[in-house]
mmCIF file of C-alpha atoms and ligand atoms in Angstrom:
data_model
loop_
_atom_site.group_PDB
_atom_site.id
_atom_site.type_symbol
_atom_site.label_atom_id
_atom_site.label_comp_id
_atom_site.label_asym_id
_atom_site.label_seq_id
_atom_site.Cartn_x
_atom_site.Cartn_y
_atom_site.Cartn_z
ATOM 1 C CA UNK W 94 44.563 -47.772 -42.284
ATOM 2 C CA UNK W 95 43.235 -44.588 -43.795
ATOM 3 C CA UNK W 96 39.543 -44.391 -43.493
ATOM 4 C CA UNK W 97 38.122 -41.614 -46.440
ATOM 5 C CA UNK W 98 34.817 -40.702 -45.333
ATOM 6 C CA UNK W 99 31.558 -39.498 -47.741
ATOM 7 C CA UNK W 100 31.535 -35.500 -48.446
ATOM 8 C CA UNK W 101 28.304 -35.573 -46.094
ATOM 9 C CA UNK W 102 29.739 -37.007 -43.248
ATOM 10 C CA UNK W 103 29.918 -34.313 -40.113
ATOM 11 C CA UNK W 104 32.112 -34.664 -37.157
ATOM 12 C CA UNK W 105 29.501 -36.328 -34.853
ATOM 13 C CA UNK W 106 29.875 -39.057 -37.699
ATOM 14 C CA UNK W 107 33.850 -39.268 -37.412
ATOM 15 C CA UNK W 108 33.691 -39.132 -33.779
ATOM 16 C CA UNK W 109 31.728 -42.122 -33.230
ATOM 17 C CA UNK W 110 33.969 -43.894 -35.801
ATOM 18 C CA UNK W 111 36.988 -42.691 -34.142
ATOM 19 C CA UNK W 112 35.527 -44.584 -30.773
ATOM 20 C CA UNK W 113 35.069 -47.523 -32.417
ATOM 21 C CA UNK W 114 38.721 -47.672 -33.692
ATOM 22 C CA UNK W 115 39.887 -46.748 -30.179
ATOM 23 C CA UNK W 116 37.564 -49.448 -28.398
ATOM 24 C CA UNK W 117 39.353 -51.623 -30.862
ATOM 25 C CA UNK W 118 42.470 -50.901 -29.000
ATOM 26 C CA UNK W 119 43.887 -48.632 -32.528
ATOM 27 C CA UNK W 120 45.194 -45.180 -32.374
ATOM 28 C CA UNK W 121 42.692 -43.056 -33.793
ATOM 29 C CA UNK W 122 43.717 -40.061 -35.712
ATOM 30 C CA UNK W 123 41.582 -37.327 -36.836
ATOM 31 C CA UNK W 124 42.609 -35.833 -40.330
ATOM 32 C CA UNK W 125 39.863 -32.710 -41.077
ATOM 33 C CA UNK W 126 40.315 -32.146 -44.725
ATOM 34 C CA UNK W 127 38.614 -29.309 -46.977
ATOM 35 C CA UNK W 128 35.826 -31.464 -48.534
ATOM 36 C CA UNK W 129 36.027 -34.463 -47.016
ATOM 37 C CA UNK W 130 37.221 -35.886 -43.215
ATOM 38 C CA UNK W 131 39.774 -38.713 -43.440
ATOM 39 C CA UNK W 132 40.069 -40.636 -40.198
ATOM 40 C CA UNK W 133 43.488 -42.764 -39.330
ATOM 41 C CA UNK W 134 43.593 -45.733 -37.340
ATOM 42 C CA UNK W 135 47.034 -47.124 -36.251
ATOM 43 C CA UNK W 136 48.328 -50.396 -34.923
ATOM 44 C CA UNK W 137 47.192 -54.376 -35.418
ATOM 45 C CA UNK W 138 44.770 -53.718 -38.865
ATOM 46 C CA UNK W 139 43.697 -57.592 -38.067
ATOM 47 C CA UNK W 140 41.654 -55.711 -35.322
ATOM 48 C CA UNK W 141 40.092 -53.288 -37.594
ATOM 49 C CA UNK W 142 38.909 -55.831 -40.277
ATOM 50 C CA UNK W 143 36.186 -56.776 -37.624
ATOM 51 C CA UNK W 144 34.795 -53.702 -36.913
ATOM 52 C CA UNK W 145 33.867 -53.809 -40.430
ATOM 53 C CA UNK W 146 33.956 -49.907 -41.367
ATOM 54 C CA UNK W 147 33.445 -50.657 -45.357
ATOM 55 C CA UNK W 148 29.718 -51.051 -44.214
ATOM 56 C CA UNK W 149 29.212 -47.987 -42.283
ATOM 57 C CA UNK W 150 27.444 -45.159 -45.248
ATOM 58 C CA UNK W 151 29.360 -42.339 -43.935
ATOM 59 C CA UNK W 152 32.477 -44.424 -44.929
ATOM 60 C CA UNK W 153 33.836 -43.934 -48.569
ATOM 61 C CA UNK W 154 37.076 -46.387 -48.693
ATOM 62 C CA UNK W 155 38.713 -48.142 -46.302
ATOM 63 C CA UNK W 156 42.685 -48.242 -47.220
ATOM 64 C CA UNK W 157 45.833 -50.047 -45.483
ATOM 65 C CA UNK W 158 48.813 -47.818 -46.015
ATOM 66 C CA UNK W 159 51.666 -50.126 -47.235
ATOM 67 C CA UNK W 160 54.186 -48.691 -45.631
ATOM 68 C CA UNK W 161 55.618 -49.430 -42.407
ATOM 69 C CA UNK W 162 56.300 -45.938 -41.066
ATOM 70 C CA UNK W 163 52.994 -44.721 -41.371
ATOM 71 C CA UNK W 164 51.800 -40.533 -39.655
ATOM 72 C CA UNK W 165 54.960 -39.567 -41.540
ATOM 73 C CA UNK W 166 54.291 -40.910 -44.929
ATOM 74 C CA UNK W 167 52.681 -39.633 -47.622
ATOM 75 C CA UNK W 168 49.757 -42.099 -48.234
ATOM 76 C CA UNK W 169 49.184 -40.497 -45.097
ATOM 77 C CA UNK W 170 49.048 -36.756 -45.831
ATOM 78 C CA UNK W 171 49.658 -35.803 -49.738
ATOM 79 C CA UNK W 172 50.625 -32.510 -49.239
ATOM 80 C CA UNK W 173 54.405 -31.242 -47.664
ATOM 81 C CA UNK W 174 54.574 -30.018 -44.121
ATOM 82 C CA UNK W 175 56.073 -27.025 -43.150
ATOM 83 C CA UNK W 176 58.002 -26.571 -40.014
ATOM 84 C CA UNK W 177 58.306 -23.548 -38.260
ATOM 85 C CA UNK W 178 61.628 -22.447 -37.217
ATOM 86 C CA UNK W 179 62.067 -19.256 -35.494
ATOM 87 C CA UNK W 180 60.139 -16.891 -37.930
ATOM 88 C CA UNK W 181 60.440 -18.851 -40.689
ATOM 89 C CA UNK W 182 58.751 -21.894 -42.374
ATOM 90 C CA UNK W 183 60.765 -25.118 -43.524
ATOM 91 C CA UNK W 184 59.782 -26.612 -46.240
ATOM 92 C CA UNK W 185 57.092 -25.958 -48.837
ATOM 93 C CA UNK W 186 58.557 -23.991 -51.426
ATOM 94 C CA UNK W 187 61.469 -22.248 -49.573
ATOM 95 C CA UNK W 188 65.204 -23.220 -49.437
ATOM 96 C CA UNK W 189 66.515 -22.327 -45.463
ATOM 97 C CA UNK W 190 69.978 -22.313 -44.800
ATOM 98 C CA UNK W 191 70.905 -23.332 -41.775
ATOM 99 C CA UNK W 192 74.893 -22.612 -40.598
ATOM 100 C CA UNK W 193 77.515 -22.186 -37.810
ATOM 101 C CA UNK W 194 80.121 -24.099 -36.368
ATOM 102 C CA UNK W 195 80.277 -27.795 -35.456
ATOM 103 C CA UNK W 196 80.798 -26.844 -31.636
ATOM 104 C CA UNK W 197 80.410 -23.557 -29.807
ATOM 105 C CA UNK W 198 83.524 -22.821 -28.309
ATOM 106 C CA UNK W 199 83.957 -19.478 -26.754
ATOM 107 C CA UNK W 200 81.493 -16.007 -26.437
ATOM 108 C CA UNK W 201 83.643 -14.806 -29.592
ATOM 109 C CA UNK W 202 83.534 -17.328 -31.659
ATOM 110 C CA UNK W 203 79.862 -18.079 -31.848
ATOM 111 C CA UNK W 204 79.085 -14.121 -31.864
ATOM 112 C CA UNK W 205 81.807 -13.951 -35.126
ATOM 113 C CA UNK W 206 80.210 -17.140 -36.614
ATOM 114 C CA UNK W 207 76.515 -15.615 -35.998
ATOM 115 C CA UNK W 208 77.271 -12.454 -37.629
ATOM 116 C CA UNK W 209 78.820 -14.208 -40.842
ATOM 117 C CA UNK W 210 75.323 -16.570 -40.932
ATOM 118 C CA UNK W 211 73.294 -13.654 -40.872
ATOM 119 C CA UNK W 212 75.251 -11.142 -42.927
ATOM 120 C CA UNK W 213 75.294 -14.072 -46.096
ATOM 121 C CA UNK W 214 71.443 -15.066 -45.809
ATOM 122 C CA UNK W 215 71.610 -17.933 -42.793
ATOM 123 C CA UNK W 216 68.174 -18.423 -41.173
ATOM 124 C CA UNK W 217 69.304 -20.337 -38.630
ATOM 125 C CA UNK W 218 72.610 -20.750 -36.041
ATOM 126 C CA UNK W 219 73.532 -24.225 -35.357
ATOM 127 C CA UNK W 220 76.344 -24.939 -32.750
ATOM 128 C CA UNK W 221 77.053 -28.269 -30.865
ATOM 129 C CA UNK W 222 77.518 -27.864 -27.537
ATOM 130 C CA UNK W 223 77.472 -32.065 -26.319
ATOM 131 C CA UNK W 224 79.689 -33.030 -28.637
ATOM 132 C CA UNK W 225 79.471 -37.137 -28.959
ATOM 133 C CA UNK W 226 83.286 -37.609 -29.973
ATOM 134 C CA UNK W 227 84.116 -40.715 -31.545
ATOM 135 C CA UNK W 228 87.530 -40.428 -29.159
ATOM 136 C CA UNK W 229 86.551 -39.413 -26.203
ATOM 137 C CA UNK W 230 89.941 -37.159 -25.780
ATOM 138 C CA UNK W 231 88.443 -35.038 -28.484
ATOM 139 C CA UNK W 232 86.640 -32.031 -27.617
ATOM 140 C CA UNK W 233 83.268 -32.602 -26.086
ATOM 141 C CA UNK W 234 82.066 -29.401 -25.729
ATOM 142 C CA UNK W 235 81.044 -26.517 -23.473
ATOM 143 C CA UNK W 236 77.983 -28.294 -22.178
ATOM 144 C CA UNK W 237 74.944 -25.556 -20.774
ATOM 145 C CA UNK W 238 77.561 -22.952 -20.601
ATOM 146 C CA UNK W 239 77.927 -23.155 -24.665
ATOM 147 C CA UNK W 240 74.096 -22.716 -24.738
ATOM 148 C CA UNK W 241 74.083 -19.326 -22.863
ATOM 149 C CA UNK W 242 76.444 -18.063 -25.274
ATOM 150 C CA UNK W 243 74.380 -19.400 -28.440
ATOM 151 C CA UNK W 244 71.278 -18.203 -26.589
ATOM 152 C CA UNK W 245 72.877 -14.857 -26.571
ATOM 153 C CA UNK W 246 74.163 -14.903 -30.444
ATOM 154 C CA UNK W 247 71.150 -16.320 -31.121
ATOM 155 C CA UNK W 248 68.996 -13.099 -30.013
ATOM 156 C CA UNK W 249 71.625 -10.962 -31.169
ATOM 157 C CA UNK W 250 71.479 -11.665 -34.477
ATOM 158 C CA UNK W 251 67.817 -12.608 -34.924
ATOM 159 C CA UNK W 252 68.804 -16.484 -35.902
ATOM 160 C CA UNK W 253 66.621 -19.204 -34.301
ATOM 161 C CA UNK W 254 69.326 -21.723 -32.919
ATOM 162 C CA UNK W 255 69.394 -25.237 -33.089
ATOM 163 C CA UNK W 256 71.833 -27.652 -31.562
ATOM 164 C CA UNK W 257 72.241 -31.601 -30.810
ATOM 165 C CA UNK W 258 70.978 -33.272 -27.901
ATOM 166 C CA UNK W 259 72.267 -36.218 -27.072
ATOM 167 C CA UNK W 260 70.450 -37.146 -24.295
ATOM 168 C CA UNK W 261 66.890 -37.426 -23.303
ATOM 169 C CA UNK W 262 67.416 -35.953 -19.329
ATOM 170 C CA UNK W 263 68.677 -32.962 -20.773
ATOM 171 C CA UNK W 264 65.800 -32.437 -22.953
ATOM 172 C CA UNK W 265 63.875 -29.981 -20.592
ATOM 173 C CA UNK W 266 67.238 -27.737 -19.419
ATOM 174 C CA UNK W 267 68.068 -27.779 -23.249
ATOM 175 C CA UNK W 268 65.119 -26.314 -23.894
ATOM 176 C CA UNK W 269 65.249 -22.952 -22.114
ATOM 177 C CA UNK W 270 68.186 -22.252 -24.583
ATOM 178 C CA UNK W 271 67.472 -23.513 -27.751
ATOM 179 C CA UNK W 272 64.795 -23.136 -30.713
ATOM 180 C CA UNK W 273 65.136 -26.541 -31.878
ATOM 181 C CA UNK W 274 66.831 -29.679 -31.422
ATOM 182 C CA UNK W 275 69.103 -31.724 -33.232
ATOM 183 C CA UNK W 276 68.911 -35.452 -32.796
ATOM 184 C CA UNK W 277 72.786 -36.628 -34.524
ATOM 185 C CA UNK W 278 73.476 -39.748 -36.370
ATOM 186 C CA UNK W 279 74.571 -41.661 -33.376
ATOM 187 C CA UNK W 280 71.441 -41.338 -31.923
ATOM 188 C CA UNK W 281 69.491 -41.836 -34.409
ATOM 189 C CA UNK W 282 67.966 -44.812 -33.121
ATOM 190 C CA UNK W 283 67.978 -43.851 -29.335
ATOM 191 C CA UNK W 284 64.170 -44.561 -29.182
ATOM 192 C CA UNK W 285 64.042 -42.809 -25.415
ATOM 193 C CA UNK W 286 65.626 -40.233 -26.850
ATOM 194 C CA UNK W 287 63.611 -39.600 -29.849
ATOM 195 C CA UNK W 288 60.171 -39.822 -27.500
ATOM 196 C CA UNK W 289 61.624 -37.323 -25.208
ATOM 197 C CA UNK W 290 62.093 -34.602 -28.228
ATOM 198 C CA UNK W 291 58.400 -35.929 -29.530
ATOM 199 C CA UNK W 292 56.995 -34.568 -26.276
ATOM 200 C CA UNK W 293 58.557 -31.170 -26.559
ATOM 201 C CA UNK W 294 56.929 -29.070 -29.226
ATOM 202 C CA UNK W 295 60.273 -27.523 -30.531
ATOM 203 C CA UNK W 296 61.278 -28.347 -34.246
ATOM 204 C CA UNK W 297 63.531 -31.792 -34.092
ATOM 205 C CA UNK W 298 66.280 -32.057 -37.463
ATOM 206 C CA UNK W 299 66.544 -35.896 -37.389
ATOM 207 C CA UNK W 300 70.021 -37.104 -39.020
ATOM 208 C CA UNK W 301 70.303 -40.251 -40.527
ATOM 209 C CA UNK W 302 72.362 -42.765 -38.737
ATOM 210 C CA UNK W 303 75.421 -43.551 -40.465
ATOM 211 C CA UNK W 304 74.259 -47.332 -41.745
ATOM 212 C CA UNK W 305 70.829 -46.733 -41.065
ATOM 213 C CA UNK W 306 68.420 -47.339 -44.435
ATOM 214 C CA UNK W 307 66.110 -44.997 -45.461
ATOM 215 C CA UNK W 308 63.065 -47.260 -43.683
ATOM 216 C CA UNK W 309 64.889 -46.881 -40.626
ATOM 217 C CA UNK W 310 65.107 -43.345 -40.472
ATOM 218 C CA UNK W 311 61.339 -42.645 -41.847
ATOM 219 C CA UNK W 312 60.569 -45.220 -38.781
ATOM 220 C CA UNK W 313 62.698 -42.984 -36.124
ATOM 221 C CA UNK W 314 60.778 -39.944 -37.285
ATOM 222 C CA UNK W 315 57.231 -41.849 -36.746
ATOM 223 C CA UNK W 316 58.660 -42.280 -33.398
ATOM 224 C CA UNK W 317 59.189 -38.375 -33.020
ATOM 225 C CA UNK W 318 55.674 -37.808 -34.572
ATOM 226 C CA UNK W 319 54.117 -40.427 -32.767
ATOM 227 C CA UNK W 320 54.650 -38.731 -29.133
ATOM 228 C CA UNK W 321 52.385 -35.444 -30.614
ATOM 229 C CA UNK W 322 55.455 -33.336 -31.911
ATOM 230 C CA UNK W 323 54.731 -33.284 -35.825
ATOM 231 C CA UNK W 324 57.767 -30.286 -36.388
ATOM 232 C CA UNK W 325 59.951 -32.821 -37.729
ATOM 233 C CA UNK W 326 62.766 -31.601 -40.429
ATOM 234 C CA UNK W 327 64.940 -35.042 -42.084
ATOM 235 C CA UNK W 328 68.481 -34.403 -42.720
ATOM 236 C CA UNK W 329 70.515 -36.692 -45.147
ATOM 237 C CA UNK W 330 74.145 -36.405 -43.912
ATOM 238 C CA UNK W 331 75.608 -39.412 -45.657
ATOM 239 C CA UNK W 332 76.150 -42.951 -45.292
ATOM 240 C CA UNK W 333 79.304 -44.910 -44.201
ATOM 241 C CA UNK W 334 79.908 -47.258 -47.791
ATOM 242 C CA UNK W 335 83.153 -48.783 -48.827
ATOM 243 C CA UNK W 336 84.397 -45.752 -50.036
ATOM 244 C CA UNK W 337 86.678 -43.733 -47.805
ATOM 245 C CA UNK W 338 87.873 -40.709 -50.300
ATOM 246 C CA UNK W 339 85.127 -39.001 -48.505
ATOM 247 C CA UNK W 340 84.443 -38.763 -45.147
ATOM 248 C CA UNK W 341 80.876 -40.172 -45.857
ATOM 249 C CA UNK W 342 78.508 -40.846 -48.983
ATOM 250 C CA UNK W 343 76.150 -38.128 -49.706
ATOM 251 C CA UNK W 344 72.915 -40.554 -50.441
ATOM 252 C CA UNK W 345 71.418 -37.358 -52.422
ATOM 253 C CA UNK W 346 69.017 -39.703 -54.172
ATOM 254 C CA UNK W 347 67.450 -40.452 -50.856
ATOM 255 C CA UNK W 348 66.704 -36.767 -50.561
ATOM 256 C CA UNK W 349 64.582 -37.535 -53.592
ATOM 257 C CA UNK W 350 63.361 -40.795 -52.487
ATOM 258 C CA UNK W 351 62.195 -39.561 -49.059
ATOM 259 C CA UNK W 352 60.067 -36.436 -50.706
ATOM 260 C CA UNK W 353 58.117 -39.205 -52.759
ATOM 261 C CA UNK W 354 57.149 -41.173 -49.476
ATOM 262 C CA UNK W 355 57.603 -38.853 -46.768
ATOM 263 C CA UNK W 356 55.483 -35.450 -46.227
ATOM 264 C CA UNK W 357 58.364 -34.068 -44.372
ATOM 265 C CA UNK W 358 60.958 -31.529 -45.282
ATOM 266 C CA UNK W 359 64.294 -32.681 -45.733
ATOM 267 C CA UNK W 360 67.043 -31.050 -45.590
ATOM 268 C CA UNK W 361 71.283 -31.985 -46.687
ATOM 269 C CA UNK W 362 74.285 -31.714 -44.715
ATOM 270 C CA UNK W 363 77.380 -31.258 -47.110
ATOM 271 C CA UNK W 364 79.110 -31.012 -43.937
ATOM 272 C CA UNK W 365 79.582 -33.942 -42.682
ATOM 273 C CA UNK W 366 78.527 -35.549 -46.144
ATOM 274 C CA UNK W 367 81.998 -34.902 -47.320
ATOM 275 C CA UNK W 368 83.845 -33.526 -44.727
ATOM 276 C CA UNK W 369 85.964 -31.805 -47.435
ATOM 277 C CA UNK W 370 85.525 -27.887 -47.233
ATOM 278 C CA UNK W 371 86.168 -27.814 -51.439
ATOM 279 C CA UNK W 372 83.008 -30.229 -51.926
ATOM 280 C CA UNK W 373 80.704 -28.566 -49.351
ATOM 281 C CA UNK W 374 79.389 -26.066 -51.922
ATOM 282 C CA UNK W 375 78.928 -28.407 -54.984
ATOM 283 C CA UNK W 376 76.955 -30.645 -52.941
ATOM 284 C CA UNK W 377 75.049 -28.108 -51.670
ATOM 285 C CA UNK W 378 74.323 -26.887 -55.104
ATOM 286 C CA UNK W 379 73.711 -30.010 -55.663
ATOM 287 C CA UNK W 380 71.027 -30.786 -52.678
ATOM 288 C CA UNK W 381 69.067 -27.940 -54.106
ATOM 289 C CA UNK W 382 68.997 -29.814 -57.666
ATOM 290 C CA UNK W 383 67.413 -33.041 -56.040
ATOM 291 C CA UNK W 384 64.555 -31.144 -53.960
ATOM 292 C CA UNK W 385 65.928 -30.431 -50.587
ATOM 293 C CA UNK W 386 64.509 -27.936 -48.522
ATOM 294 C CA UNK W 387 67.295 -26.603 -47.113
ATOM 295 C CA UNK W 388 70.782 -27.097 -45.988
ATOM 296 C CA UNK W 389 73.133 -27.269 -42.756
ATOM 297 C CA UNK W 390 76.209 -26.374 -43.138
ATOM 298 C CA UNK W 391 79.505 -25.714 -40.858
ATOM 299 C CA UNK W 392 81.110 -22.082 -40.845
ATOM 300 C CA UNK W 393 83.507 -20.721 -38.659
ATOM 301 C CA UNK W 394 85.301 -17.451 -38.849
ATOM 302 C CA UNK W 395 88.720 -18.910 -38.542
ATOM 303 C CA UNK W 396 88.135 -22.797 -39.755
ATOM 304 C CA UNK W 397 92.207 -23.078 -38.870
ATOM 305 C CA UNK W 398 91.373 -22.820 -35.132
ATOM 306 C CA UNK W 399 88.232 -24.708 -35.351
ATOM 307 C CA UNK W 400 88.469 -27.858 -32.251
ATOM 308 C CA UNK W 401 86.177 -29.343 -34.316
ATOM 309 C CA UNK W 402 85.678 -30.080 -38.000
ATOM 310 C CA UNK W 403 87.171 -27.565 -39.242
ATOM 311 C CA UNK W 404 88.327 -29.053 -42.191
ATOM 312 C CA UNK W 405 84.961 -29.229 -43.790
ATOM 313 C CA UNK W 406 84.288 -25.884 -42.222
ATOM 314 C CA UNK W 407 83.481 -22.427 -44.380
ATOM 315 C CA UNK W 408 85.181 -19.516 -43.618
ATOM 316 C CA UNK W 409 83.391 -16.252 -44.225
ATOM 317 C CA UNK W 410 84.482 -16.099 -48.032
ATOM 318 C CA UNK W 411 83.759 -19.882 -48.775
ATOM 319 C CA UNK W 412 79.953 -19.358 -46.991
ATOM 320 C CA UNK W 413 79.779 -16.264 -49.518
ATOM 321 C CA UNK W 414 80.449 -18.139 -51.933
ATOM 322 C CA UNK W 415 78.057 -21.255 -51.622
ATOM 323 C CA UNK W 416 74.927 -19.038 -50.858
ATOM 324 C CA UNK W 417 75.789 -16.512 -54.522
ATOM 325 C CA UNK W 418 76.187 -20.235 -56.114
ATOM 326 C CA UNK W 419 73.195 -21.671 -54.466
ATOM 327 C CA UNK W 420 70.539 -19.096 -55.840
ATOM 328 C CA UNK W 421 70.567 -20.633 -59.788
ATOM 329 C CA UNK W 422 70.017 -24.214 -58.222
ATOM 330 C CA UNK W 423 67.252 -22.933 -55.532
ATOM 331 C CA UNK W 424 65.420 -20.889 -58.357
ATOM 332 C CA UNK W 425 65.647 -23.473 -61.245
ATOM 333 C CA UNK W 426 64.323 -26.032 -58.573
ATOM 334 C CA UNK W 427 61.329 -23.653 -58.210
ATOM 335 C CA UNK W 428 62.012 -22.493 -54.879
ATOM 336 C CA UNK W 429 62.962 -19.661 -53.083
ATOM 337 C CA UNK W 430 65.901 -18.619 -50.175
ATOM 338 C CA UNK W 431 64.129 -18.764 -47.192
HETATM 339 C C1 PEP I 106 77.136 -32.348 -36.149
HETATM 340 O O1 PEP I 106 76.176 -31.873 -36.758
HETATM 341 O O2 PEP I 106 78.047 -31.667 -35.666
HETATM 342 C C2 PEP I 106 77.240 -33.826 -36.068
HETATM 343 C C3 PEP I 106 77.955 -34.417 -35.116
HETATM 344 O O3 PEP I 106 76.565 -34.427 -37.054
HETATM 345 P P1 PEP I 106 76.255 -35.993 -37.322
HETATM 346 O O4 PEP I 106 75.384 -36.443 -36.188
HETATM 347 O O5 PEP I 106 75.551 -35.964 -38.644
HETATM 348 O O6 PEP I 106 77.576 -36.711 -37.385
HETATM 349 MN MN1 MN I 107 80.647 -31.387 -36.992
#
């Protein structure tokens, strides 16, 4: 429920409200606004109905939000958050790119794939380094070694770093490394894992789960949100359909769906979306058109010697490329390059 209170309500006034929905056994929230307080109260509304707010004179309207995620949607704040990333701010008006390869594999490598980020415009270095391999005699990574070296490209190059975690007892040694987090598709529903990241305060890109609806991943983020950490960016990286010329489908018109219910940025992964390196700039190009905020992409300075995805990779010259093609979209969708 959203409760709007009158312009001369104070604070005393919302606090004893916010008491009441909290003896009620509801999560209160507290939502200062700049003319008028809106209070929150989550959980069973049944138990609301009888405290009987409407008739309080400090209250203005007393509102259910319809939908079933609720801190992260929109009838819950209006405006778009903005997440801070290193120096920088996602969302709200600016277009980040995000890039590096799909798995840190030696000091060179990330340095070489740092300095190509930077040089083209990247704001950010991602790199797996707990690789969850669909076979697991596929390369899984270089584990906490892999973070020291991104740690160290990461301050070399001025580019906050983000990389997967896939599980919720390495959330704390993780964190000495790493600016943000990146919870994958496979995890997407790993509740433990998603509270552990809510009660760190470092950003968390959320991927959508490969057959997981749009509800679902709106209700993974509340659970991110709902621990205290609100730095929350979405990432649409496509959905497994019947269609297999692609390595996934590219659900671009939940990008625009999710910025009409959801106040968080959200960014696109062409990347895995496709996982073909020709279609990873159109797509981007065309994640711009719809409204994204941003992009993560995979770029390696040799793709042919990638041990991971480095068929949908972007070599220096293809990364080029996308971010000269990417300016028209980003400006025409009234934003700029972060
Ligand atoms: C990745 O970003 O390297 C990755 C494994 O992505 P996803 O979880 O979207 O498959
Ligand atoms: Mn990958």
């Amino acid at each position: 429920m959203i409760i709007v209170l009158t312009p001369k309500a104070t604070e005393a006034d919302a606090r004893q409200i916010l008491e009441r929905i909290e003896k009620a056994g509801l999560k209160p929230l507290y939502m200062p606004g700049v003319e008028r307080i809106v209070l929150g109260a989550l959980g069973d509304e049944r138990k609301l109905a009888s405290l009987q707010l409407q008739a309080n004179p400090m209250v203005e309207s007393v509102k259910p939000i319809l939908t079933s995620y609720k801190q992260v949607s929109r009838e819950m704040q209006a405006h778009d958050s903005q997440v801070q990333f290193g120096d920088r701010l996602i969302g709200g008006g600016s277009f980040a790119v995000i890039a590096g390869p799909c798995a840190i594999e030696n000091k060179d490598q990330i340095h070489k794939s740092a300095a190509i980020v930077k040089k083209h415009g990247g704001i950010g270095l991602r790199g797996g380094a707990f690789k969850p391999r669909t076979s697991p005699y596929s390369f899984q990574g270089l584990e906490e070694e892999g973070l020291k070296l991104m740690q160290q490209a990461s301050l070399e190059y001025s580019l906050p770093s983000v990389t997967e975690v896939i599980d919720a007892s390495h959330v704390d040694m993780m964190s000495q490394y790493v600016d943000a987090f990146q919870v994958g598709a496979r995890n997407m529903q790993n509740f433990r894992l998603l509270k552990a990241v809510g009660q760190t305060d470092k950003p968390v890109i959320l991927k959508r789960g490969m057959s997981a609806t749009i509800e679902e991943l709106l209700l993974a983020a509340e659970y991110i949100y709902n621990e205290g950490n609100h730095n929350i960016i979405i990432c649409e990286r496509g959905i497994r359909t019947f269609e297999k010329a692609t390595r996934n489908t590219l659900d671009l018109g939940a990008v625009a769906y999710i910025k009409t219910k959801s106040h968080l940025p959200v960014i696109v992964d062409p990347s895995h979306g496709t996982g073909i390196r020709e279609l990873v700039s159109p797509m981007a190009r065309a994640a711009a058109a719809c409204g994204a905020d941003g992009i993560i992409v995979e770029v390696h300075y040799d793709p042919q010697v990638a041990l991971s995805d480095g068929m949908q990779s972007l070599d220096e010259k293809d990364f080029e490329k996308l971010m000269r093609g990417l300016l028209p979209f980003v400006k025409a969708a009234g934003k700029v390059i972060a």
